[in-house]
């Protein structure tokens, strides 16, 4: 069932431009900062979203709406690709719609 759900999501979206290595590194650096111990203890908004999900996942669409990520890309799917390729501190869920700390 999860696969058909994934296909539905893919069909509705316009094609995604593959992010460059430089863009991936910039995105990962920013998102890892958001989820870092130093930031997450002070960021009540993000912490609330982390605690809302029992596994600690946060929507990539939400993360992509943050100003510093939005300056890098407006496509949440690029954020998912960047994290999958470059991050050792974060992981993306199977549907590639959410992110959490490892």
PDB file of N, CA and C in Angstrom:
ATOM      1  N   UNK A   1       0.814  -1.192   0.000  1.00  0.00           N
ATOM      2  CA  UNK A   1       0.000   0.000   0.000  1.00  0.00           C
ATOM      3  C   UNK A   1       0.860   1.259   0.000  1.00  0.00           C
ATOM      4  N   UNK A   2       1.961   1.251   0.742  1.00  0.00           N
ATOM      5  CA  UNK A   2       2.815   2.433   0.832  1.00  0.00           C
ATOM      6  C   UNK A   2       3.380   2.811  -0.539  1.00  0.00           C
ATOM      7  N   UNK A   3       3.643   1.824  -1.384  1.00  0.00           N
ATOM      8  CA  UNK A   3       4.192   2.097  -2.712  1.00  0.00           C
ATOM      9  C   UNK A   3       3.184   2.853  -3.577  1.00  0.00           C
ATOM     10  N   UNK A   4       1.907   2.490  -3.521  1.00  0.00           N
ATOM     11  CA  UNK A   4       0.902   3.191  -4.311  1.00  0.00           C
ATOM     12  C   UNK A   4       0.743   4.626  -3.820  1.00  0.00           C
ATOM     13  N   UNK A   5       0.875   4.808  -2.516  1.00  0.00           N
ATOM     14  CA  UNK A   5       0.830   6.147  -1.937  1.00  0.00           C
ATOM     15  C   UNK A   5       1.983   6.999  -2.484  1.00  0.00           C
ATOM     16  N   UNK A   6       3.148   6.390  -2.571  1.00  0.00           N
ATOM     17  CA  UNK A   6       4.329   7.067  -3.092  1.00  0.00           C
ATOM     18  C   UNK A   6       4.138   7.449  -4.552  1.00  0.00           C
ATOM     19  N   UNK A   7       3.555   6.563  -5.335  1.00  0.00           N
ATOM     20  CA  UNK A   7       3.294   6.839  -6.754  1.00  0.00           C
ATOM     21  C   UNK A   7       2.332   8.013  -6.906  1.00  0.00           C
ATOM     22  N   UNK A   8       1.296   8.061  -6.063  1.00  0.00           N
ATOM     23  CA  UNK A   8       0.342   9.171  -6.113  1.00  0.00           C
ATOM     24  C   UNK A   8       1.048  10.496  -5.862  1.00  0.00           C
ATOM     25  N   UNK A   9       1.923  10.507  -4.872  1.00  0.00           N
ATOM     26  CA  UNK A   9       2.657  11.724  -4.521  1.00  0.00           C
ATOM     27  C   UNK A   9       3.533  12.151  -5.702  1.00  0.00           C
ATOM     28  N   UNK A  10       4.226  11.211  -6.320  1.00  0.00           N
ATOM     29  CA  UNK A  10       5.117  11.526  -7.435  1.00  0.00           C
ATOM     30  C   UNK A  10       4.368  12.102  -8.623  1.00  0.00           C
ATOM     31  N   UNK A  11       3.184  11.566  -8.925  1.00  0.00           N
ATOM     32  CA  UNK A  11       2.426  11.998 -10.091  1.00  0.00           C
ATOM     33  C   UNK A  11       1.987  13.453 -10.001  1.00  0.00           C
ATOM     34  N   UNK A  12       1.699  13.927  -8.796  1.00  0.00           N
ATOM     35  CA  UNK A  12       1.172  15.276  -8.629  1.00  0.00           C
ATOM     36  C   UNK A  12       2.239  16.362  -8.712  1.00  0.00           C
ATOM     37  N   UNK A  13       3.492  15.995  -8.592  1.00  0.00           N
ATOM     38  CA  UNK A  13       4.552  16.993  -8.501  1.00  0.00           C
ATOM     39  C   UNK A  13       5.243  17.239  -9.835  1.00  0.00           C
ATOM     40  N   UNK A  14       5.659  18.492 -10.071  1.00  0.00           N
ATOM     41  CA  UNK A  14       6.446  18.768 -11.277  1.00  0.00           C
ATOM     42  C   UNK A  14       7.823  18.123 -11.149  1.00  0.00           C
ATOM     43  N   UNK A  15       8.531  17.935 -12.267  1.00  0.00           N
ATOM     44  CA  UNK A  15       9.855  17.303 -12.173  1.00  0.00           C
ATOM     45  C   UNK A  15      10.797  18.107 -11.267  1.00  0.00           C
ATOM     46  N   UNK A  16      11.633  17.389 -10.554  1.00  0.00           N
ATOM     47  CA  UNK A  16      12.574  18.047  -9.649  1.00  0.00           C
ATOM     48  C   UNK A  16      13.931  18.175 -10.333  1.00  0.00           C
ATOM     49  N   UNK A  17      14.537  19.324 -10.152  1.00  0.00           N
ATOM     50  CA  UNK A  17      15.895  19.529 -10.653  1.00  0.00           C
ATOM     51  C   UNK A  17      16.851  18.873  -9.663  1.00  0.00           C
ATOM     52  N   UNK A  18      17.766  18.051 -10.172  1.00  0.00           N
ATOM     53  CA  UNK A  18      18.716  17.360  -9.303  1.00  0.00           C
ATOM     54  C   UNK A  18      19.665  18.385  -8.672  1.00  0.00           C
ATOM     55  N   UNK A  19      19.744  18.428  -7.334  1.00  0.00           N
ATOM     56  CA  UNK A  19      20.627  19.419  -6.690  1.00  0.00           C
ATOM     57  C   UNK A  19      22.107  19.086  -6.892  1.00  0.00           C
ATOM     58  N   UNK A  20      22.913  20.130  -7.050  1.00  0.00           N
ATOM     59  CA  UNK A  20      24.366  19.952  -7.201  1.00  0.00           C
ATOM     60  C   UNK A  20      24.961  19.541  -5.858  1.00  0.00           C
ATOM     61  N   UNK A  21      26.198  19.049  -5.871  1.00  0.00           N
ATOM     62  CA  UNK A  21      26.881  18.678  -4.629  1.00  0.00           C
ATOM     63  C   UNK A  21      27.014  19.879  -3.695  1.00  0.00           C
ATOM     64  N   UNK A  22      27.325  21.043  -4.275  1.00  0.00           N
ATOM     65  CA  UNK A  22      27.488  22.261  -3.468  1.00  0.00           C
ATOM     66  C   UNK A  22      26.168  22.620  -2.786  1.00  0.00           C
ATOM     67  N   UNK A  23      25.065  22.546  -3.553  1.00  0.00           N
ATOM     68  CA  UNK A  23      23.752  22.864  -2.995  1.00  0.00           C
ATOM     69  C   UNK A  23      23.400  21.861  -1.894  1.00  0.00           C
ATOM     70  N   UNK A  24      23.654  20.584  -2.146  1.00  0.00           N
ATOM     71  CA  UNK A  24      23.396  19.543  -1.136  1.00  0.00           C
ATOM     72  C   UNK A  24      24.143  19.842   0.160  1.00  0.00           C
ATOM     73  N   UNK A  25      25.418  20.198   0.032  1.00  0.00           N
ATOM     74  CA  UNK A  25      26.221  20.481   1.224  1.00  0.00           C
ATOM     75  C   UNK A  25      25.683  21.686   1.991  1.00  0.00           C
ATOM     76  N   UNK A  26      25.266  22.728   1.268  1.00  0.00           N
ATOM     77  CA  UNK A  26      24.707  23.923   1.915  1.00  0.00           C
ATOM     78  C   UNK A  26      23.402  23.605   2.629  1.00  0.00           C
ATOM     79  N   UNK A  27      22.542  22.833   1.975  1.00  0.00           N
ATOM     80  CA  UNK A  27      21.263  22.455   2.575  1.00  0.00           C
ATOM     81  C   UNK A  27      21.500  21.630   3.834  1.00  0.00           C
ATOM     82  N   UNK A  28      22.352  20.609   3.729  1.00  0.00           N
ATOM     83  CA  UNK A  28      22.625  19.728   4.865  1.00  0.00           C
ATOM     84  C   UNK A  28      23.231  20.505   6.025  1.00  0.00           C
ATOM     85  N   UNK A  29      24.159  21.386   5.729  1.00  0.00           N
ATOM     86  CA  UNK A  29      24.787  22.197   6.777  1.00  0.00           C
ATOM     87  C   UNK A  29      23.719  22.984   7.546  1.00  0.00           C
ATOM     88  N   UNK A  30      22.776  23.587   6.813  1.00  0.00           N
ATOM     89  CA  UNK A  30      21.734  24.390   7.446  1.00  0.00           C
ATOM     90  C   UNK A  30      20.759  23.520   8.243  1.00  0.00           C
ATOM     91  N   UNK A  31      20.292  22.426   7.652  1.00  0.00           N
ATOM     92  CA  UNK A  31      19.303  21.579   8.323  1.00  0.00           C
ATOM     93  C   UNK A  31      19.932  20.873   9.527  1.00  0.00           C
ATOM     94  N   UNK A  32      21.186  20.453   9.404  1.00  0.00           N
ATOM     95  CA  UNK A  32      21.873  19.847  10.555  1.00  0.00           C
ATOM     96  C   UNK A  32      21.997  20.857  11.686  1.00  0.00           C
ATOM     97  N   UNK A  33      22.212  22.129  11.341  1.00  0.00           N
ATOM     98  CA  UNK A  33      22.267  23.162  12.380  1.00  0.00           C
ATOM     99  C   UNK A  33      20.917  23.256  13.090  1.00  0.00           C
ATOM    100  N   UNK A  34      19.817  23.278  12.322  1.00  0.00           N
ATOM    101  CA  UNK A  34      18.486  23.368  12.940  1.00  0.00           C
ATOM    102  C   UNK A  34      18.255  22.245  13.943  1.00  0.00           C
ATOM    103  N   UNK A  35      18.725  21.030  13.610  1.00  0.00           N
ATOM    104  CA  UNK A  35      18.511  19.868  14.471  1.00  0.00           C
ATOM    105  C   UNK A  35      19.630  19.658  15.494  1.00  0.00           C
ATOM    106  N   UNK A  36      20.638  20.539  15.512  1.00  0.00           N
ATOM    107  CA  UNK A  36      21.769  20.388  16.433  1.00  0.00           C
ATOM    108  C   UNK A  36      21.331  20.612  17.881  1.00  0.00           C
ATOM    109  N   UNK A  37      22.095  20.031  18.815  1.00  0.00           N
ATOM    110  CA  UNK A  37      21.809  20.209  20.244  1.00  0.00           C
ATOM    111  C   UNK A  37      21.774  21.686  20.612  1.00  0.00           C
ATOM    112  N   UNK A  38      22.713  22.445  20.063  1.00  0.00           N
ATOM    113  CA  UNK A  38      22.814  23.873  20.390  1.00  0.00           C
ATOM    114  C   UNK A  38      21.557  24.637  19.966  1.00  0.00           C
ATOM    115  N   UNK A  39      20.995  24.304  18.817  1.00  0.00           N
ATOM    116  CA  UNK A  39      19.838  25.045  18.319  1.00  0.00           C
ATOM    117  C   UNK A  39      18.513  24.508  18.839  1.00  0.00           C
ATOM    118  N   UNK A  40      18.360  23.191  18.830  1.00  0.00           N
ATOM    119  CA  UNK A  40      17.036  22.619  19.116  1.00  0.00           C
ATOM    120  C   UNK A  40      16.572  22.901  20.544  1.00  0.00           C
ATOM    121  N   UNK A  41      17.513  23.077  21.463  1.00  0.00           N
ATOM    122  CA  UNK A  41      17.130  23.393  22.843  1.00  0.00           C
ATOM    123  C   UNK A  41      16.565  24.810  22.951  1.00  0.00           C
ATOM    124  N   UNK A  42      16.946  25.685  22.027  1.00  0.00           N
ATOM    125  CA  UNK A  42      16.459  27.071  22.042  1.00  0.00           C
ATOM    126  C   UNK A  42      15.275  27.294  21.101  1.00  0.00           C
ATOM    127  N   UNK A  43      15.131  26.420  20.100  1.00  0.00           N
ATOM    128  CA  UNK A  43      14.089  26.594  19.073  1.00  0.00           C
ATOM    129  C   UNK A  43      12.814  25.862  19.503  1.00  0.00           C
ATOM    130  N   UNK A  44      11.955  26.583  20.223  1.00  0.00           N
ATOM    131  CA  UNK A  44      10.732  25.974  20.770  1.00  0.00           C
ATOM    132  C   UNK A  44       9.810  25.478  19.650  1.00  0.00           C
ATOM    133  N   UNK A  45       9.744  26.216  18.559  1.00  0.00           N
ATOM    134  CA  UNK A  45       8.880  25.844  17.438  1.00  0.00           C
ATOM    135  C   UNK A  45       9.286  24.496  16.851  1.00  0.00           C
ATOM    136  N   UNK A  46      10.568  24.345  16.526  1.00  0.00           N
ATOM    137  CA  UNK A  46      11.042  23.093  15.946  1.00  0.00           C
ATOM    138  C   UNK A  46      10.938  21.950  16.953  1.00  0.00           C
ATOM    139  N   UNK A  47      11.280  22.207  18.195  1.00  0.00           N
ATOM    140  CA  UNK A  47      11.207  21.189  19.236  1.00  0.00           C
ATOM    141  C   UNK A  47       9.776  20.667  19.395  1.00  0.00           C
ATOM    142  N   UNK A  48       8.801  21.576  19.309  1.00  0.00           N
ATOM    143  CA  UNK A  48       7.389  21.179  19.400  1.00  0.00           C
ATOM    144  C   UNK A  48       7.044  20.195  18.276  1.00  0.00           C
ATOM    145  N   UNK A  49       7.539  20.466  17.072  1.00  0.00           N
ATOM    146  CA  UNK A  49       7.269  19.580  15.935  1.00  0.00           C
ATOM    147  C   UNK A  49       7.988  18.235  16.066  1.00  0.00           C
ATOM    148  N   UNK A  50       9.194  18.247  16.613  1.00  0.00           N
ATOM    149  CA  UNK A  50       9.938  16.999  16.839  1.00  0.00           C
ATOM    150  C   UNK A  50       9.177  16.137  17.843  1.00  0.00           C
ATOM    151  N   UNK A  51       8.685  16.758  18.904  1.00  0.00           N
ATOM    152  CA  UNK A  51       7.996  16.011  19.968  1.00  0.00           C
ATOM    153  C   UNK A  51       6.615  15.530  19.539  1.00  0.00           C
ATOM    154  N   UNK A  52       6.036  16.162  18.545  1.00  0.00           N
ATOM    155  CA  UNK A  52       4.708  15.783  18.065  1.00  0.00           C
ATOM    156  C   UNK A  52       4.696  14.374  17.464  1.00  0.00           C
ATOM    157  N   UNK A  53       5.824  13.960  16.881  1.00  0.00           N
ATOM    158  CA  UNK A  53       5.927  12.650  16.245  1.00  0.00           C
ATOM    159  C   UNK A  53       6.720  11.736  17.177  1.00  0.00           C
ATOM    160  N   UNK A  54       6.165  10.568  17.473  1.00  0.00           N
ATOM    161  CA  UNK A  54       6.829   9.697  18.466  1.00  0.00           C
ATOM    162  C   UNK A  54       8.224   9.264  18.045  1.00  0.00           C
ATOM    163  N   UNK A  55       8.510   9.249  16.745  1.00  0.00           N
ATOM    164  CA  UNK A  55       9.847   8.895  16.267  1.00  0.00           C
ATOM    165  C   UNK A  55      10.732  10.128  16.046  1.00  0.00           C
ATOM    166  N   UNK A  56      10.166  11.307  16.219  1.00  0.00           N
ATOM    167  CA  UNK A  56      10.948  12.529  16.084  1.00  0.00           C
ATOM    168  C   UNK A  56      11.022  13.096  14.673  1.00  0.00           C
ATOM    169  N   UNK A  57      10.181  12.576  13.768  1.00  0.00           N
ATOM    170  CA  UNK A  57      10.194  13.080  12.392  1.00  0.00           C
ATOM    171  C   UNK A  57       9.502  14.438  12.276  1.00  0.00           C
ATOM    172  N   UNK A  58      10.042  15.282  11.393  1.00  0.00           N
ATOM    173  CA  UNK A  58       9.478  16.598  11.095  1.00  0.00           C
ATOM    174  C   UNK A  58       9.294  16.681   9.581  1.00  0.00           C
ATOM    175  N   UNK A  59       8.205  17.279   9.141  1.00  0.00           N
ATOM    176  CA  UNK A  59       7.905  17.408   7.717  1.00  0.00           C
ATOM    177  C   UNK A  59       8.998  18.182   6.970  1.00  0.00           C
ATOM    178  N   UNK A  60       9.413  17.638   5.834  1.00  0.00           N
ATOM    179  CA  UNK A  60      10.402  18.338   5.000  1.00  0.00           C
ATOM    180  C   UNK A  60       9.818  19.621   4.421  1.00  0.00           C
ATOM    181  N   UNK A  61       8.508  19.644   4.218  1.00  0.00           N
ATOM    182  CA  UNK A  61       7.862  20.869   3.722  1.00  0.00           C
ATOM    183  C   UNK A  61       7.999  21.987   4.751  1.00  0.00           C
ATOM    184  N   UNK A  62       7.875  21.627   6.033  1.00  0.00           N
ATOM    185  CA  UNK A  62       8.047  22.610   7.099  1.00  0.00           C
ATOM    186  C   UNK A  62       9.489  23.125   7.124  1.00  0.00           C
ATOM    187  N   UNK A  63      10.443  22.201   7.101  1.00  0.00           N
ATOM    188  CA  UNK A  63      11.865  22.579   7.132  1.00  0.00           C
ATOM    189  C   UNK A  63      12.197  23.462   5.923  1.00  0.00           C
ATOM    190  N   UNK A  64      11.625  23.133   4.771  1.00  0.00           N
ATOM    191  CA  UNK A  64      11.889  23.891   3.548  1.00  0.00           C
ATOM    192  C   UNK A  64      11.277  25.287   3.585  1.00  0.00           C
ATOM    193  N   UNK A  65      10.342  25.494   4.505  1.00  0.00           N
ATOM    194  CA  UNK A  65       9.718  26.818   4.613  1.00  0.00           C
ATOM    195  C   UNK A  65      10.544  27.766   5.487  1.00  0.00           C
ATOM    196  N   UNK A  66      11.557  27.240   6.187  1.00  0.00           N
ATOM    197  CA  UNK A  66      12.420  28.092   7.011  1.00  0.00           C
ATOM    198  C   UNK A  66      13.249  28.991   6.095  1.00  0.00           C
ATOM    199  N   UNK A  67      13.399  30.242   6.506  1.00  0.00           N
ATOM    200  CA  UNK A  67      14.008  31.266   5.653  1.00  0.00           C
ATOM    201  C   UNK A  67      15.364  30.870   5.057  1.00  0.00           C
ATOM    202  N   UNK A  68      16.244  30.342   5.872  1.00  0.00           N
ATOM    203  CA  UNK A  68      17.601  30.037   5.366  1.00  0.00           C
ATOM    204  C   UNK A  68      17.623  28.865   4.407  1.00  0.00           C
ATOM    205  N   UNK A  69      16.675  27.943   4.557  1.00  0.00           N
ATOM    206  CA  UNK A  69      16.576  26.831   3.600  1.00  0.00           C
ATOM    207  C   UNK A  69      15.914  27.347   2.327  1.00  0.00           C
ATOM    208  N   UNK A  70      14.910  28.187   2.488  1.00  0.00           N
ATOM    209  CA  UNK A  70      14.184  28.742   1.343  1.00  0.00           C
ATOM    210  C   UNK A  70      15.115  29.531   0.424  1.00  0.00           C
ATOM    211  N   UNK A  71      16.156  30.146   0.995  1.00  0.00           N
ATOM    212  CA  UNK A  71      17.136  30.876   0.177  1.00  0.00           C
ATOM    213  C   UNK A  71      17.966  29.915  -0.674  1.00  0.00           C
ATOM    214  N   UNK A  72      18.064  28.655  -0.236  1.00  0.00           N
ATOM    215  CA  UNK A  72      18.846  27.652  -0.964  1.00  0.00           C
ATOM    216  C   UNK A  72      17.997  26.925  -2.000  1.00  0.00           C
ATOM    217  N   UNK A  73      16.777  26.534  -1.621  1.00  0.00           N
ATOM    218  CA  UNK A  73      15.867  25.836  -2.532  1.00  0.00           C
ATOM    219  C   UNK A  73      14.438  26.019  -2.059  1.00  0.00           C
ATOM    220  N   UNK A  74      13.523  26.035  -3.013  1.00  0.00           N
ATOM    221  CA  UNK A  74      12.108  26.112  -2.658  1.00  0.00           C
ATOM    222  C   UNK A  74      11.455  24.729  -2.787  1.00  0.00           C
ATOM    223  N   UNK A  75      12.238  23.728  -3.205  1.00  0.00           N
ATOM    224  CA  UNK A  75      11.711  22.378  -3.421  1.00  0.00           C
ATOM    225  C   UNK A  75      12.113  21.459  -2.274  1.00  0.00           C
ATOM    226  N   UNK A  76      11.124  21.039  -1.481  1.00  0.00           N
ATOM    227  CA  UNK A  76      11.406  20.173  -0.323  1.00  0.00           C
ATOM    228  C   UNK A  76      12.024  18.848  -0.744  1.00  0.00           C
ATOM    229  N   UNK A  77      11.776  18.416  -1.978  1.00  0.00           N
ATOM    230  CA  UNK A  77      12.355  17.145  -2.442  1.00  0.00           C
ATOM    231  C   UNK A  77      13.869  17.255  -2.588  1.00  0.00           C
ATOM    232  N   UNK A  78      14.362  18.448  -2.935  1.00  0.00           N
ATOM    233  CA  UNK A  78      15.812  18.648  -3.007  1.00  0.00           C
ATOM    234  C   UNK A  78      16.430  18.538  -1.615  1.00  0.00           C
ATOM    235  N   UNK A  79      15.700  18.984  -0.614  1.00  0.00           N
ATOM    236  CA  UNK A  79      16.182  18.871   0.763  1.00  0.00           C
ATOM    237  C   UNK A  79      16.304  17.391   1.136  1.00  0.00           C
ATOM    238  N   UNK A  80      15.316  16.593   0.740  1.00  0.00           N
ATOM    239  CA  UNK A  80      15.350  15.145   1.010  1.00  0.00           C
ATOM    240  C   UNK A  80      16.550  14.496   0.330  1.00  0.00           C
ATOM    241  N   UNK A  81      16.776  14.829  -0.938  1.00  0.00           N
ATOM    242  CA  UNK A  81      17.903  14.269  -1.698  1.00  0.00           C
ATOM    243  C   UNK A  81      19.227  14.662  -1.039  1.00  0.00           C
ATOM    244  N   UNK A  82      19.348  15.929  -0.670  1.00  0.00           N
ATOM    245  CA  UNK A  82      20.581  16.430  -0.045  1.00  0.00           C
ATOM    246  C   UNK A  82      20.885  15.675   1.248  1.00  0.00           C
ATOM    247  N   UNK A  83      19.875  15.498   2.079  1.00  0.00           N
ATOM    248  CA  UNK A  83      20.070  14.808   3.358  1.00  0.00           C
ATOM    249  C   UNK A  83      20.462  13.350   3.121  1.00  0.00           C
ATOM    250  N   UNK A  84      19.786  12.699   2.183  1.00  0.00           N
ATOM    251  CA  UNK A  84      20.115  11.297   1.882  1.00  0.00           C
ATOM    252  C   UNK A  84      21.550  11.144   1.385  1.00  0.00           C
ATOM    253  N   UNK A  85      21.989  12.091   0.564  1.00  0.00           N
ATOM    254  CA  UNK A  85      23.333  11.997  -0.028  1.00  0.00           C
ATOM    255  C   UNK A  85      24.454  12.381   0.926  1.00  0.00           C
ATOM    256  N   UNK A  86      24.233  13.416   1.728  1.00  0.00           N
ATOM    257  CA  UNK A  86      25.354  14.047   2.430  1.00  0.00           C
ATOM    258  C   UNK A  86      25.325  14.006   3.950  1.00  0.00           C
ATOM    259  N   UNK A  87      24.178  13.706   4.559  1.00  0.00           N
ATOM    260  CA  UNK A  87      24.110  13.828   6.015  1.00  0.00           C
ATOM    261  C   UNK A  87      24.346  12.515   6.741  1.00  0.00           C
ATOM    262  N   UNK A  88      25.175  12.589   7.772  1.00  0.00           N
ATOM    263  CA  UNK A  88      25.385  11.446   8.652  1.00  0.00           C
ATOM    264  C   UNK A  88      24.615  11.641   9.966  1.00  0.00           C
ATOM    265  N   UNK A  89      24.093  12.861  10.167  1.00  0.00           N
ATOM    266  CA  UNK A  89      23.396  13.177  11.414  1.00  0.00           C
ATOM    267  C   UNK A  89      21.877  13.131  11.282  1.00  0.00           C
ATOM    268  N   UNK A  90      21.384  13.140  10.049  1.00  0.00           N
ATOM    269  CA  UNK A  90      19.942  13.168   9.806  1.00  0.00           C
ATOM    270  C   UNK A  90      19.532  12.013   8.913  1.00  0.00           C
ATOM    271  N   UNK A  91      18.254  11.617   9.012  1.00  0.00           N
ATOM    272  CA  UNK A  91      17.743  10.595   8.105  1.00  0.00           C
ATOM    273  C   UNK A  91      16.345  10.978   7.638  1.00  0.00           C
ATOM    274  N   UNK A  92      16.006  10.501   6.431  1.00  0.00           N
ATOM    275  CA  UNK A  92      14.720  10.780   5.812  1.00  0.00           C
ATOM    276  C   UNK A  92      13.876   9.513   5.912  1.00  0.00           C
ATOM    277  N   UNK A  93      12.555   9.666   6.088  1.00  0.00           N
ATOM    278  CA  UNK A  93      11.690   8.485   6.178  1.00  0.00           C
ATOM    279  C   UNK A  93      11.534   7.805   4.807  1.00  0.00           C
ATOM    280  N   UNK A  94      10.887   6.640   4.787  1.00  0.00           N
ATOM    281  CA  UNK A  94      10.751   5.861   3.551  1.00  0.00           C
ATOM    282  C   UNK A  94       9.996   6.586   2.442  1.00  0.00           C
ATOM    283  N   UNK A  95       9.020   7.389   2.802  1.00  0.00           N
ATOM    284  CA  UNK A  95       8.259   8.145   1.792  1.00  0.00           C
ATOM    285  C   UNK A  95       9.003   9.395   1.325  1.00  0.00           C
ATOM    286  N   UNK A  96      10.124   9.693   2.000  1.00  0.00           N
ATOM    287  CA  UNK A  96      10.941  10.864   1.681  1.00  0.00           C
ATOM    288  C   UNK A  96      10.165  12.170   1.873  1.00  0.00           C
ATOM    289  N   UNK A  97       9.357  12.206   2.919  1.00  0.00           N
ATOM    290  CA  UNK A  97       8.565  13.396   3.220  1.00  0.00           C
ATOM    291  C   UNK A  97       8.919  14.015   4.570  1.00  0.00           C
ATOM    292  N   UNK A  98       9.698  13.268   5.383  1.00  0.00           N
ATOM    293  CA  UNK A  98      10.016  13.748   6.732  1.00  0.00           C
ATOM    294  C   UNK A  98      11.480  13.473   7.052  1.00  0.00           C
ATOM    295  N   UNK A  99      11.987  14.248   8.023  1.00  0.00           N
ATOM    296  CA  UNK A  99      13.392  14.132   8.430  1.00  0.00           C
ATOM    297  C   UNK A  99      13.471  14.073   9.957  1.00  0.00           C
ATOM    298  N   UNK A 100      14.513  13.386  10.466  1.00  0.00           N
ATOM    299  CA  UNK A 100      14.752  13.357  11.912  1.00  0.00           C
ATOM    300  C   UNK A 100      16.239  13.201  12.173  1.00  0.00           C
ATOM    301  N   UNK A 101      16.622  13.419  13.436  1.00  0.00           N
ATOM    302  CA  UNK A 101      18.002  13.179  13.864  1.00  0.00           C
ATOM    303  C   UNK A 101      18.252  11.694  13.917  1.00  0.00           C
ATOM    304  N   UNK A 102      19.471  11.295  13.640  1.00  0.00           N
ATOM    305  CA  UNK A 102      19.826   9.862  13.714  1.00  0.00           C
ATOM    306  C   UNK A 102      20.012   9.471  15.167  1.00  0.00           C
TER     307      UNK A 102
END
